[in-house]
């Protein structure tokens, strides 16, 4: 039952452009070219564009998807772009060129199964297989690791984006453009999750360890702004969000704040080193509070031992009035004036009763020649502080 409802939800979730806005053709030299279906000209405007690679990538679900790789010779990072619904690569090519130039990045965009010139039919799990295949292509064909990769997901594209981001702990960053909490929450405005729900991003975003930038329009009538706000609040490492006042669902790129804020995010991700990321992770980790109760591991049973409480204030190891402070340089307190190490009136033991002039300590057994007492303070473990042997 859940599978049938999930397939029904997929029919309402995916709207690929019909017909596709481009076709993929092979030249005589074996190079693939994307040609517009309306003008029969390459969508790049040039017959031989060395900065655009058109790829056919095989997925583990048996589909062949189309991917565009736009190269920037000055780029330090690469963006893997997962587009929104009702669009394909032919419509997004001009946007890709602008992002590549303004952000100074390499950009990989791809069409989901059933979109554009890609084969198959669109579904949630097909999009997961699609982005995994494209990421594998970036690794094998271009040598791009997750440390130099930023995942970008727009609308429905936030689903496969967070799916892959949750599996890559060393990812450089994530951008969620008009992202969704889940498919059911968009279709029915529900506040609960069902077994047949698709793109359960609210569960996956909590597994993403890299910085997350959320971009959303306040007047989005397709995916409410509350989706973006919820994703930002649940992110483990949230970046300063961009709430575009008056922005809708498909026009955020037209606002100047969009490219300005996105450029600042890319620059900060470029400057973020592994050392900085590790320091941020350590700061976000919750350090457990130290306990005064310890467990002895030398015994056959786990015996809980703790330091004694102060007799006056009932605190553990009180340093003001307790006999068992934590300071190693602690001195015993006088029983009369309560000053530590008092030499005037601190006598913890009764004084010697002999009249010998050599004996002036407070111990009953001192090192004088008096027959009444015999033994020295430090030599015989005397506790007196007035003893001349100290």
Coordinates of C-alpha atoms in Angstrom, one line a residue:
X1 CA 0.0 0.0 0.0
X2 CA 2.8 2.4 1.0
X3 CA 4.6 1.7 -2.3
X4 CA 1.5 2.4 -4.4
X5 CA 0.9 5.7 -2.6
X6 CA 4.6 6.6 -3.0
X7 CA 4.3 6.1 -6.7
X8 CA 1.2 8.2 -6.7
X9 CA 3.0 11.0 -4.8
X10 CA 5.8 10.8 -7.4
X11 CA 3.3 11.5 -10.2
X12 CA 2.3 14.7 -8.4
X13 CA 5.9 15.6 -7.5
X14 CA 7.7 15.5 -10.9
X15 CA 6.8 17.5 -14.0
X16 CA 9.5 17.2 -16.6
X17 CA 9.3 19.6 -19.5
X18 CA 7.5 18.1 -22.5
X19 CA 9.1 18.1 -25.0
X20 CA 12.7 18.5 -23.9
X21 CA 14.4 21.7 -24.7
X22 CA 17.6 20.1 -26.0
X23 CA 19.0 17.0 -27.6
X24 CA 22.3 15.2 -27.3
X25 CA 24.2 14.4 -30.5
X26 CA 27.5 12.9 -31.2
X27 CA 30.0 14.7 -33.6
X28 CA 32.3 13.0 -36.0
X29 CA 35.2 13.2 -33.5
X30 CA 33.1 11.4 -30.9
X31 CA 32.4 14.4 -28.7
X32 CA 28.9 14.9 -27.4
X33 CA 27.0 18.2 -28.1
X34 CA 23.8 19.5 -26.6
X35 CA 21.6 21.0 -29.4
X36 CA 18.6 23.2 -28.9
X37 CA 15.3 21.6 -30.2
X38 CA 14.1 25.0 -31.4
X39 CA 17.1 26.3 -33.3
X40 CA 19.1 23.1 -34.0
X41 CA 22.2 25.0 -32.7
X42 CA 24.4 24.1 -29.8
X43 CA 23.0 25.6 -26.6
X44 CA 26.4 27.0 -25.8
X45 CA 26.3 29.2 -28.9
X46 CA 29.6 27.8 -30.2
X47 CA 30.3 24.8 -32.2
X48 CA 33.3 23.9 -30.2
X49 CA 33.1 25.1 -26.6
X50 CA 36.1 23.8 -24.7
X51 CA 34.7 24.9 -21.4
X52 CA 31.6 22.7 -21.6
X53 CA 31.6 18.9 -21.4
X54 CA 28.4 17.1 -22.3
X55 CA 28.3 13.7 -20.6
X56 CA 26.1 10.6 -20.5
X57 CA 26.3 8.9 -17.1
X58 CA 25.1 5.4 -16.3
X59 CA 23.2 5.0 -13.0
X60 CA 22.8 1.9 -10.8
X61 CA 19.1 1.7 -11.7
X62 CA 19.9 1.2 -15.4
X63 CA 19.3 4.8 -16.7
X64 CA 21.5 7.1 -18.7
X65 CA 21.4 10.7 -17.6
X66 CA 22.8 13.8 -19.2
X67 CA 25.2 16.0 -17.3
X68 CA 26.8 19.4 -18.2
X69 CA 30.2 20.2 -16.8
X70 CA 31.2 23.8 -17.0
X71 CA 34.9 24.5 -16.4
X72 CA 36.4 27.7 -14.9
X73 CA 40.2 27.9 -15.1
X74 CA 40.3 30.1 -11.9
X75 CA 38.0 27.9 -9.8
X76 CA 39.0 26.3 -6.5
X77 CA 35.7 24.6 -5.8
X78 CA 33.1 22.7 -7.7
X79 CA 29.3 23.0 -7.4
X80 CA 27.0 20.0 -8.0
X81 CA 23.7 21.5 -9.0
X82 CA 20.4 19.6 -8.6
X83 CA 17.7 21.7 -10.3
X84 CA 14.1 22.1 -9.4
X85 CA 10.9 20.8 -10.9
X86 CA 9.6 21.5 -14.4
X87 CA 13.0 22.4 -15.8
X88 CA 15.9 20.8 -17.7
X89 CA 19.5 21.6 -18.6
X90 CA 18.5 23.4 -21.8
X91 CA 16.6 26.0 -19.7
X92 CA 19.3 26.3 -17.0
X93 CA 22.4 26.6 -19.2
X94 CA 22.4 30.4 -19.2
X95 CA 22.1 30.4 -15.4
X96 CA 25.0 28.0 -15.1
X97 CA 27.2 30.2 -17.2
X98 CA 26.5 33.2 -14.9
X99 CA 27.1 31.2 -11.7
X100 CA 30.3 29.9 -13.1
X101 CA 31.6 33.3 -13.9
X102 CA 30.3 35.3 -10.9
X103 CA 31.2 32.7 -8.3
X104 CA 34.4 31.5 -10.0
X105 CA 33.6 27.9 -9.7
X106 CA 33.3 24.7 -11.8
X107 CA 29.7 23.6 -12.1
X108 CA 28.2 20.2 -12.8
X109 CA 24.5 20.1 -13.6
X110 CA 22.5 17.1 -14.5
X111 CA 19.0 16.0 -15.5
X112 CA 17.1 13.5 -13.5
X113 CA 15.9 10.3 -15.0
X114 CA 13.0 11.1 -17.3
X115 CA 14.1 14.8 -17.6
X116 CA 15.5 16.3 -20.8
X117 CA 17.5 13.8 -22.8
X118 CA 17.9 11.4 -19.8
X119 CA 16.2 8.0 -20.0
X120 CA 13.9 6.4 -17.6
X121 CA 11.1 7.8 -15.4
X122 CA 11.5 10.2 -12.5
X123 CA 11.1 8.9 -9.0
X124 CA 12.5 9.6 -5.6
X125 CA 15.0 6.7 -5.6
X126 CA 16.0 7.3 -9.2
X127 CA 17.0 10.9 -8.3
X128 CA 19.2 9.4 -5.5
X129 CA 20.8 7.1 -8.0
X130 CA 21.3 10.0 -10.4
X131 CA 23.2 12.2 -8.0
X132 CA 25.3 9.3 -6.8
X133 CA 26.3 8.5 -10.4
X134 CA 27.2 12.1 -11.1
X135 CA 29.3 12.4 -8.0
X136 CA 31.1 9.2 -9.0
X137 CA 31.8 10.8 -12.4
X138 CA 33.3 13.9 -10.8
X139 CA 35.6 11.7 -8.8
X140 CA 36.7 9.4 -11.6
X141 CA 36.7 11.8 -14.6
X142 CA 37.8 15.1 -13.0
X143 CA 39.5 14.0 -9.7
X144 CA 37.2 16.1 -7.5
X145 CA 37.0 15.0 -3.9
X146 CA 34.2 15.8 -1.4
X147 CA 36.5 18.3 0.3
X148 CA 36.4 20.5 -2.8
X149 CA 32.7 20.0 -3.5
X150 CA 29.6 22.1 -2.7
X151 CA 26.1 20.6 -3.2
X152 CA 23.4 22.9 -4.5
X153 CA 19.7 21.8 -4.4
X154 CA 16.8 23.8 -5.6
X155 CA 13.2 22.9 -4.6
X156 CA 12.9 19.2 -5.4
X157 CA 16.6 19.1 -5.9
X158 CA 17.0 19.5 -2.1
X159 CA 16.0 15.9 -1.8
X160 CA 18.9 14.2 -3.7
X161 CA 21.2 17.0 -2.4
X162 CA 20.6 16.1 1.3
X163 CA 20.6 12.4 0.5
X164 CA 24.2 12.7 -0.8
X165 CA 25.3 15.3 1.8
X166 CA 24.3 13.0 4.6
X167 CA 26.8 10.4 3.3
X168 CA 29.8 12.8 2.8
X169 CA 31.2 13.9 6.2
X170 CA 34.0 16.0 4.7
X171 CA 31.8 17.9 2.2
X172 CA 32.8 21.5 1.9
X173 CA 29.2 23.0 2.0
X174 CA 25.5 22.7 1.1
X175 CA 23.1 25.2 -0.5
X176 CA 19.4 24.7 -0.2
X177 CA 17.5 27.0 -2.6
X178 CA 13.7 26.9 -1.8
X179 CA 14.2 23.6 -0.2
X180 CA 11.4 21.4 1.2
X181 CA 11.0 19.6 4.5
X182 CA 9.2 16.6 2.8
X183 CA 7.0 16.0 -0.2
X184 CA 3.9 15.4 1.8
X185 CA 4.3 18.7 3.7
X186 CA 4.3 20.5 0.4
X187 CA 1.4 18.7 -1.2
X188 CA -0.9 18.5 1.8
X189 CA 0.6 21.1 4.2
X190 CA 0.8 18.4 6.8
X191 CA 2.8 18.5 10.0
X192 CA 3.5 14.8 10.3
X193 CA 5.6 12.2 8.5
X194 CA 4.1 9.0 7.0
X195 CA 5.8 5.9 5.6
X196 CA 4.8 6.8 2.1
X197 CA 6.2 10.4 2.3
X198 CA 9.0 11.3 -0.2
X199 CA 12.1 13.3 0.3
X200 CA 12.1 13.3 4.1
X201 CA 14.7 16.1 4.3
X202 CA 13.8 17.0 7.9
X203 CA 15.5 13.7 8.9
X204 CA 18.5 13.8 6.6
X205 CA 19.6 17.4 7.3
X206 CA 20.4 16.5 10.9
X207 CA 23.1 14.1 9.5
X208 CA 24.8 16.7 7.4
X209 CA 28.1 17.8 9.1
X210 CA 29.1 20.6 6.6
X211 CA 27.9 24.2 6.6
X212 CA 24.4 24.7 5.2
X213 CA 23.2 27.9 3.5
X214 CA 19.4 28.2 3.2
X215 CA 17.9 30.6 0.6
X216 CA 14.2 31.1 0.5
X217 CA 11.7 33.7 -0.7
X218 CA 9.2 35.1 1.8
X219 CA 6.4 35.1 -0.7
X220 CA 7.0 31.6 -2.1
X221 CA 3.5 30.3 -2.9
X222 CA 4.8 26.8 -4.0
X223 CA 7.0 25.9 -1.1
X224 CA 6.2 28.0 2.0
X225 CA 8.9 29.9 3.7
X226 CA 8.4 27.8 6.8
X227 CA 10.1 24.9 4.9
X228 CA 13.3 26.9 4.5
X229 CA 13.2 28.2 8.1
X230 CA 12.6 24.7 9.4
X231 CA 15.6 23.3 7.5
X232 CA 17.8 26.1 8.7
X233 CA 16.9 25.5 12.4
X234 CA 17.5 21.8 12.1
X235 CA 20.9 22.1 10.4
X236 CA 23.9 21.1 12.6
X237 CA 26.1 23.8 11.1
X238 CA 23.8 26.5 9.8
X239 CA 25.2 29.4 7.8
X240 CA 23.6 32.8 7.9
X241 CA 20.4 32.3 5.8
X242 CA 19.1 34.5 3.1
X243 CA 15.4 35.4 3.3
X244 CA 14.6 37.3 0.1
X245 CA 11.8 39.7 0.9
X246 CA 9.1 39.4 -1.7
X247 CA 10.8 36.6 -3.5
X248 CA 8.8 33.8 -5.0
X249 CA 9.7 30.2 -5.9
X250 CA 11.4 30.6 -9.3
X251 CA 12.7 34.2 -9.4
X252 CA 15.2 34.4 -6.6
X253 CA 18.1 34.6 -9.0
X254 CA 16.8 38.0 -10.2
X255 CA 17.5 39.6 -6.8
X256 CA 20.9 41.2 -6.3
X257 CA 21.1 39.8 -2.8
X258 CA 21.0 36.3 -4.2
X259 CA 24.3 36.4 -6.0
X260 CA 25.9 38.7 -3.4
X261 CA 25.1 36.4 -0.5
X262 CA 26.0 33.3 -2.5
X263 CA 29.3 34.7 -3.5
X264 CA 30.2 35.5 0.1
X265 CA 29.4 31.9 1.1
X266 CA 31.6 30.5 -1.7
X267 CA 34.5 32.7 -0.6
X268 CA 34.2 31.7 3.0
X269 CA 34.1 28.0 2.0
X270 CA 37.3 28.5 -0.1
X271 CA 39.1 30.0 2.9
X272 CA 37.9 27.2 5.2
X273 CA 40.8 24.8 5.8
X274 CA 40.6 21.3 7.4
X275 CA 42.1 22.7 10.6
X276 CA 39.3 25.3 10.9
X277 CA 36.6 22.7 10.2
X278 CA 38.0 20.4 12.9
X279 CA 38.0 23.2 15.4
X280 CA 34.4 24.1 14.6
X281 CA 33.4 20.4 15.0
X282 CA 35.1 20.2 18.4
X283 CA 33.3 23.4 19.5
X284 CA 29.9 22.0 18.5
X285 CA 30.5 18.7 20.3
X286 CA 28.8 18.5 23.7
X287 CA 31.5 18.0 26.3
X288 CA 29.9 15.9 29.2
X289 CA 30.1 17.5 32.6
X290 CA 32.7 16.1 35.0
X291 CA 31.2 14.1 37.8
X292 CA 32.6 13.8 41.3
X293 CA 31.5 10.2 41.3
X294 CA 34.0 7.7 39.8
X295 CA 33.8 4.0 39.2
X296 CA 36.7 1.8 40.3
X297 CA 37.8 -0.6 37.5
X298 CA 40.2 -2.5 39.7
X299 CA 37.5 -4.4 41.6
X300 CA 35.5 -7.3 40.4
X301 CA 32.3 -5.2 40.9
X302 CA 31.8 -1.6 39.9
X303 CA 32.0 0.2 43.2
X304 CA 31.0 3.9 43.1
X305 CA 33.4 6.1 45.2
X306 CA 33.2 9.8 45.8
X307 CA 35.0 12.4 47.7
X308 CA 33.5 13.2 51.2
X309 CA 31.3 16.2 51.7
X310 CA 32.4 19.2 53.9
X311 CA 31.1 18.9 57.4
X312 CA 30.1 22.6 57.5
X313 CA 28.6 23.4 54.1
X314 CA 28.0 19.9 52.8
X315 CA 29.8 20.6 49.5
X316 CA 32.1 18.1 47.9
X317 CA 35.8 19.0 48.4
X318 CA 35.0 22.5 49.7
X319 CA 38.2 24.6 49.7
X320 CA 37.0 27.1 52.3
X321 CA 36.1 25.1 55.3
X322 CA 36.8 21.4 54.4
X323 CA 39.5 19.0 55.5
X324 CA 39.6 17.4 52.0
X325 CA 40.3 20.2 49.5
X326 CA 41.5 19.5 45.9
X327 CA 44.5 21.8 46.2
X328 CA 47.7 19.7 46.7
X329 CA 49.4 22.5 48.7
X330 CA 46.7 22.4 51.4
X331 CA 47.7 22.8 55.0
X332 CA 45.8 21.7 58.0
X333 CA 43.6 24.3 59.7
X334 CA 43.9 25.2 63.3
X335 CA 41.1 23.9 65.4
X336 CA 41.0 27.2 67.4
X337 CA 41.2 30.0 64.8
X338 CA 40.5 27.9 61.6
X339 CA 43.5 29.4 59.8
X340 CA 45.5 27.0 57.6
X341 CA 49.0 26.4 59.0
X342 CA 48.6 28.5 62.1
X343 CA 51.8 28.3 64.3
X344 CA 50.4 30.2 67.3
X345 CA 47.5 28.1 68.4
X346 CA 47.3 25.1 66.1
X347 CA 48.0 22.0 68.3
X348 CA 46.2 19.0 67.0
X349 CA 47.7 16.8 69.8
X350 CA 48.2 17.5 73.5
X351 CA 51.4 19.2 74.5
X352 CA 54.3 17.3 76.0
X353 CA 54.1 17.2 79.8
X354 CA 57.8 17.1 80.4
X355 CA 59.8 20.1 81.6
X356 CA 62.8 19.4 79.3
X357 CA 64.0 22.6 77.5
X358 CA 64.7 20.6 74.3
X359 CA 61.1 19.6 74.1
X360 CA 58.7 22.3 73.0
X361 CA 56.6 20.4 70.4
X362 CA 53.0 19.5 70.7
X363 CA 53.5 15.8 70.3
X364 CA 53.4 13.4 73.3
X365 CA 56.6 11.8 72.0
X366 CA 59.5 14.1 71.0
X367 CA 63.2 13.7 70.4
X368 CA 64.4 15.2 73.7
X369 CA 66.4 13.4 76.3
X370 CA 63.5 13.4 78.6
X371 CA 62.6 9.9 79.7
X372 CA 58.9 10.7 79.4
X373 CA 59.0 11.1 75.6
X374 CA 61.1 9.8 72.8
X375 CA 60.9 10.2 69.0
X376 CA 61.1 13.1 66.5
X377 CA 58.3 14.7 64.6
X378 CA 59.1 14.2 61.0
X379 CA 61.2 11.2 61.8
X380 CA 58.5 9.5 63.7
X381 CA 55.4 10.8 61.9
X382 CA 54.6 13.6 64.4
X383 CA 51.7 15.9 63.4
X384 CA 52.7 19.0 65.4
X385 CA 53.6 22.1 63.5
X386 CA 55.4 23.7 66.5
X387 CA 58.0 21.0 66.7
X388 CA 61.6 22.1 66.2
X389 CA 62.2 19.2 63.9
X390 CA 60.0 20.7 61.1

